[in-house]
Short mmCIF file of C-alpha atoms in Angstrom, two decimals:
data_model
loop_
_atom_site.label_atom_id
_atom_site.label_comp_id
_atom_site.label_asym_id
_atom_site.label_seq_id
_atom_site.Cartn_x
_atom_site.Cartn_y
_atom_site.Cartn_z
CA MET A 1 -6.28 -14.30 -16.48
CA ALA A 2 -3.27 -16.43 -15.57
CA ILE A 3 -0.24 -14.43 -14.53
CA GLU A 4 3.35 -15.58 -14.70
CA ILE A 5 5.18 -15.13 -11.41
CA LYS A 6 8.95 -14.75 -11.68
CA ASN A 7 11.77 -14.22 -9.22
CA ILE A 8 14.11 -11.26 -9.04
CA ARG A 9 17.19 -11.03 -6.83
CA THR A 10 17.73 -7.86 -4.79
CA SER A 11 20.37 -7.00 -2.20
CA LYS A 12 17.74 -7.72 0.49
CA GLY A 13 16.63 -11.10 -0.88
CA MET A 14 14.64 -12.74 -3.66
CA LEU A 15 11.26 -11.25 -4.56
CA GLN A 16 8.40 -12.76 -6.52
CA TYR A 17 6.95 -10.44 -9.13
CA SER A 18 4.77 -10.31 -12.22
CA ILE A 19 4.61 -7.92 -15.16
CA SER A 20 1.43 -7.80 -17.22
CA GLY A 21 0.44 -5.69 -20.19
CA ASP A 22 2.37 -3.27 -22.34
CA GLY A 23 1.35 0.34 -22.14
CA SER A 24 1.79 3.68 -20.44
CA PRO A 25 1.92 4.89 -17.74
CA LYS A 26 3.63 2.09 -15.84
CA LEU A 27 1.48 0.97 -12.89
CA VAL A 28 3.10 -0.30 -9.69
CA LEU A 29 0.72 -2.14 -7.34
CA ILE A 30 1.74 -2.03 -3.68
CA ASN A 31 -0.08 -4.54 -1.47
CA GLY A 32 -1.46 -4.01 1.98
CA GLY A 33 0.25 -5.70 4.94
CA SER A 34 1.22 -9.28 4.04
CA GLY A 35 -0.95 -9.09 0.91
CA PRO A 36 0.08 -11.31 -2.05
CA ILE A 37 0.02 -10.63 -5.79
CA GLU A 38 -3.22 -12.62 -6.03
CA GLY A 39 -4.99 -9.86 -4.12
CA TRP A 40 -5.03 -7.83 -7.33
CA MET A 41 -6.49 -10.52 -9.58
CA ARG A 42 -9.95 -8.94 -9.92
CA VAL A 43 -8.50 -5.71 -11.32
CA LEU A 44 -5.27 -6.86 -12.97
CA PRO A 45 -6.65 -8.08 -16.35
CA ALA A 46 -8.43 -4.81 -17.13
CA LEU A 47 -5.46 -2.72 -16.02
CA ALA A 48 -3.04 -4.82 -18.09
CA ALA A 49 -5.22 -4.28 -21.15
CA GLU A 50 -4.45 -0.55 -20.93
CA SER A 51 -1.03 -0.24 -19.27
CA SER A 52 2.03 -2.10 -18.05
CA VAL A 53 1.46 -3.41 -14.54
CA PHE A 54 4.08 -4.49 -11.98
CA SER A 55 2.88 -6.45 -8.94
CA TYR A 56 5.02 -8.24 -6.38
CA ASN A 57 5.27 -10.01 -3.06
CA ARG A 58 7.29 -8.14 -0.47
CA LEU A 59 9.84 -9.96 1.64
CA GLY A 60 8.09 -12.38 3.97
CA VAL A 61 5.02 -12.69 1.71
CA SER A 62 4.16 -15.92 -0.13
CA GLY A 63 7.25 -17.31 -1.92
CA SER A 64 9.50 -14.25 -1.52
CA ASP A 65 12.46 -14.62 0.82
CA LYS A 66 12.04 -14.07 4.54
CA PRO A 67 13.35 -10.67 5.68
CA GLN A 68 16.70 -10.57 7.40
CA GLU A 69 16.34 -7.04 8.76
CA PRO A 70 13.59 -4.70 9.96
CA GLN A 71 11.04 -3.95 7.23
CA ASP A 72 10.51 -0.25 7.82
CA GLY A 73 9.22 2.06 5.10
CA VAL A 74 12.58 3.23 3.77
CA THR A 75 13.83 -0.35 3.48
CA ILE A 76 10.65 -1.39 1.64
CA VAL A 77 10.77 1.58 -0.74
CA GLU A 78 14.44 1.05 -1.55
CA THR A 79 13.89 -2.68 -2.14
CA LEU A 80 11.00 -1.89 -4.49
CA ARG A 81 13.10 0.63 -6.44
CA GLU A 82 15.89 -1.92 -6.72
CA ALA A 83 13.45 -4.54 -8.03
CA LEU A 84 11.96 -2.14 -10.59
CA ALA A 85 15.42 -1.23 -11.86
CA ALA A 86 16.39 -4.91 -12.03
CA VAL A 87 13.44 -5.72 -14.33
CA GLY A 88 14.29 -2.76 -16.54
CA TRP A 89 11.47 -0.44 -15.49
CA GLU A 90 12.30 3.25 -15.58
CA PRO A 91 10.22 5.95 -13.86
CA PRO A 92 7.93 7.77 -13.68
CA PHE A 93 5.35 5.39 -12.21
CA LEU A 94 1.70 5.52 -11.25
CA LEU A 95 1.70 4.05 -7.75
CA VAL A 96 -1.35 2.18 -6.45
CA GLY A 97 -1.23 1.48 -2.71
CA HIS A 98 -3.74 -0.51 -0.67
CA SER A 99 -3.96 -0.20 3.11
CA LEU A 100 -0.42 -0.28 4.57
CA GLY A 101 0.86 -0.09 0.99
CA GLY A 102 -0.51 3.44 0.95
CA LEU A 103 2.10 4.50 3.51
CA TYR A 104 4.86 3.09 1.30
CA ALA A 105 3.48 4.81 -1.79
CA ASN A 106 3.29 8.07 0.19
CA LEU A 107 6.90 7.68 1.36
CA TYR A 108 8.12 6.74 -2.12
CA ALA A 109 6.59 9.91 -3.59
CA ARG A 110 8.19 12.09 -0.92
CA ARG A 111 11.64 10.52 -1.31
CA TYR A 112 11.58 10.44 -5.11
CA PRO A 113 8.98 12.94 -6.36
CA ALA A 114 10.38 12.95 -9.91
CA GLU A 115 9.73 9.20 -10.14
CA VAL A 116 5.98 9.34 -9.40
CA SER A 117 3.53 10.72 -11.95
CA GLY A 118 0.33 9.90 -10.08
CA MET A 119 -1.12 7.88 -7.22
CA VAL A 120 -4.24 5.94 -6.30
CA LEU A 121 -4.73 5.12 -2.62
CA ILE A 122 -7.19 2.32 -1.81
CA GLU A 123 -8.38 2.27 1.81
CA ALA A 124 -4.88 3.55 2.53
CA SER A 125 -3.33 3.84 5.95
CA HIS A 126 -2.94 7.38 7.28
CA PRO A 127 -0.13 8.19 9.73
CA LYS A 128 -2.74 9.12 12.34
CA ASP A 129 -4.36 5.68 12.03
CA LEU A 130 -1.80 4.49 14.58
CA LEU A 131 -3.82 6.36 17.20
CA LEU A 132 -6.94 4.33 16.45
CA GLY A 133 -5.69 1.62 18.79
CA ASP A 134 -6.40 3.96 21.68
CA TYR A 135 -10.13 3.43 21.05
CA GLN A 136 -9.95 -0.37 21.35
CA THR A 137 -11.13 -2.22 24.43
CA SER A 138 -8.62 -3.50 26.98
CA ALA A 139 -9.32 -7.07 25.82
CA VAL A 140 -8.40 -6.28 22.20
CA LYS A 141 -5.26 -4.47 23.34
CA ALA A 142 -4.25 -7.51 25.40
CA ILE A 143 -4.73 -9.84 22.41
CA ASN A 144 -2.61 -7.56 20.22
CA ARG A 145 0.18 -7.58 22.80
CA LEU A 146 0.03 -11.38 22.95
CA LEU A 147 0.22 -11.71 19.15
CA ALA A 148 3.24 -9.39 19.09
CA LEU A 149 4.90 -11.61 21.70
CA PHE A 150 4.36 -14.71 19.54
CA ASP A 151 5.95 -12.92 16.57
CA SER A 152 9.02 -12.08 18.65
CA TRP A 153 9.72 -15.81 19.03
CA SER A 154 10.31 -16.13 15.28
CA ALA A 155 13.61 -14.93 13.82
CA HIS A 156 11.84 -13.69 10.72
CA LYS A 157 8.49 -12.51 12.07
CA LYS A 158 10.24 -10.06 14.37
CA PHE A 159 11.32 -8.23 11.20
CA SER A 160 7.76 -8.09 9.82
CA GLU A 161 6.63 -4.72 8.48
CA VAL A 162 3.69 -4.61 10.91
CA HIS A 163 6.16 -4.06 13.76
CA PHE A 164 7.72 -1.01 12.09
CA VAL A 165 4.69 1.09 11.14
CA GLN A 166 5.58 3.79 13.68
CA GLN A 167 9.08 3.97 12.26
CA THR A 168 7.62 4.27 8.75
CA VAL A 169 5.38 7.13 9.92
CA ASP A 170 8.40 8.85 11.48
CA GLN A 171 10.24 8.49 8.17
CA LEU A 172 7.29 10.06 6.36
CA ASN A 173 7.43 13.05 8.66
CA ASP A 174 11.17 13.43 8.07
CA HIS A 175 10.72 13.87 4.32
CA ALA A 176 9.66 16.73 2.09
CA ALA A 177 6.09 17.48 1.17
CA PHE A 178 4.07 15.26 -1.13
CA PRO A 179 4.47 16.25 -4.81
CA ASP A 180 1.82 18.05 -6.86
CA ILE A 181 0.51 15.03 -8.80
CA PRO A 182 -2.90 13.52 -9.61
CA LEU A 183 -4.10 11.72 -6.47
CA TYR A 184 -7.21 9.59 -6.07
CA VAL A 185 -8.30 8.39 -2.62
CA ILE A 186 -10.70 5.43 -2.63
CA THR A 187 -12.47 4.88 0.68
CA GLY A 188 -14.79 2.01 1.53
CA GLY A 189 -18.27 3.21 2.46
CA LYS A 190 -19.25 0.25 4.64
CA GLU A 191 -18.61 0.63 8.35
CA ASN A 192 -16.50 -1.89 10.25
CA ARG A 193 -18.75 -2.78 13.18
CA MET A 194 -15.81 -4.42 14.97
CA MET A 195 -14.32 -0.95 15.34
CA PRO A 196 -15.68 1.42 18.01
CA GLU A 197 -17.73 4.30 16.64
CA ALA A 198 -15.19 6.89 17.81
CA ALA A 199 -12.46 5.05 15.91
CA ARG A 200 -14.62 4.79 12.77
CA ARG A 201 -15.33 8.51 12.90
CA LYS A 202 -11.64 9.32 13.31
CA ARG A 203 -10.65 7.06 10.44
CA ARG A 204 -13.18 8.78 8.15
CA GLU A 205 -11.53 12.08 9.05
CA ASN A 206 -8.11 10.60 8.30
CA GLN A 207 -9.25 9.41 4.88
CA ARG A 208 -10.50 12.90 4.00
CA GLU A 209 -7.24 14.36 5.27
CA LEU A 210 -5.31 12.33 2.69
CA LEU A 211 -6.88 14.59 0.05
CA ALA A 212 -4.80 17.47 1.38
CA LEU A 213 -1.63 15.78 0.15
CA SER A 214 -2.08 17.14 -3.36
CA PRO A 215 -4.07 20.02 -4.91
CA GLN A 216 -4.97 17.55 -7.67
CA SER A 217 -6.78 15.13 -5.35
CA GLN A 218 -10.18 13.51 -5.73
CA HIS A 219 -12.17 11.40 -3.28
CA VAL A 220 -13.93 8.25 -4.48
CA VAL A 221 -16.27 6.44 -2.07
CA ALA A 222 -16.79 2.71 -2.69
CA LYS A 223 -20.27 2.61 -1.15
CA ASN A 224 -20.60 -1.18 -1.13
CA SER A 225 -17.12 -1.96 0.16
CA GLY A 226 -15.25 -2.25 3.40
CA HIS A 227 -11.46 -2.42 3.49
CA PHE A 228 -11.02 -4.26 0.16
CA PRO A 229 -12.75 -2.37 -2.68
CA GLN A 230 -10.52 -4.19 -5.19
CA PHE A 231 -12.43 -7.37 -4.21
CA THR A 232 -15.96 -6.06 -3.78
CA GLU A 233 -16.08 -3.22 -6.34
CA PRO A 234 -13.29 -4.03 -8.79
CA GLN A 235 -14.84 -2.04 -11.64
CA LEU A 236 -14.82 1.13 -9.55
CA VAL A 237 -11.17 0.58 -8.67
CA ILE A 238 -10.29 -0.13 -12.33
CA GLU A 239 -12.08 2.98 -13.55
CA THR A 240 -10.39 5.16 -10.93
CA ILE A 241 -6.91 3.89 -11.76
CA LEU A 242 -7.50 4.26 -15.51
CA THR A 243 -8.87 7.77 -14.97
CA CYS A 244 -5.69 8.68 -13.15
CA ALA A 245 -3.65 7.10 -15.95
CA LYS A 246 -5.55 9.11 -18.55
CA GLN A 247 -4.96 12.32 -16.60
CA ILE A 248 -1.22 11.57 -16.57
CA ARG A 249 -1.16 10.91 -20.30
#
């Protein structure tokens, strides 16, 4: 399936986006950190056959403009809402968030609960995942500090969302509770052997804890997947999203 990528101007800069399909509910795909629209290509055709689907590149990703200010969660959510309004999309939306995109979907739902009818989290970040770095070796920690230093030398990279995850988590904690909506949490079943066992165990706990966000939650384990079930088990991801869509309808 070939998708047409267009540009939309927001107050924060130009964003690349694509709209596919024509149906209800409206699906909004929120990428993981630095993830491009193309990351959804294995699930997009099937989703577009059933619903309208909005996908986009956040500031600093692919051909979208470079960010000119810190990309914390509130800034990202407000930019997304502005883009959706600019293309004529009205809520409510079914939000689909992968990895770091899960934090933004979570924050969006807390800030604007009336605008979110359901949510699917794919290997989503949990606020407590920030503590997983404590389990890394001193060598890994040193490399991470060095990479952060390199980013600080770039006028645009210093505004990258990866530097403002703690601020995004703080913003989550400052907002009201998550709304009572259908919520599906997809977790990869394959273990990341690059991560210490204690960190893997803690992350599994964090994934299960996401289920407590809504009384309408369900856990889906992608047994043959790691961090990218939309690549390795696209049919499972498609079926989960469409199940959530059907529940909303």
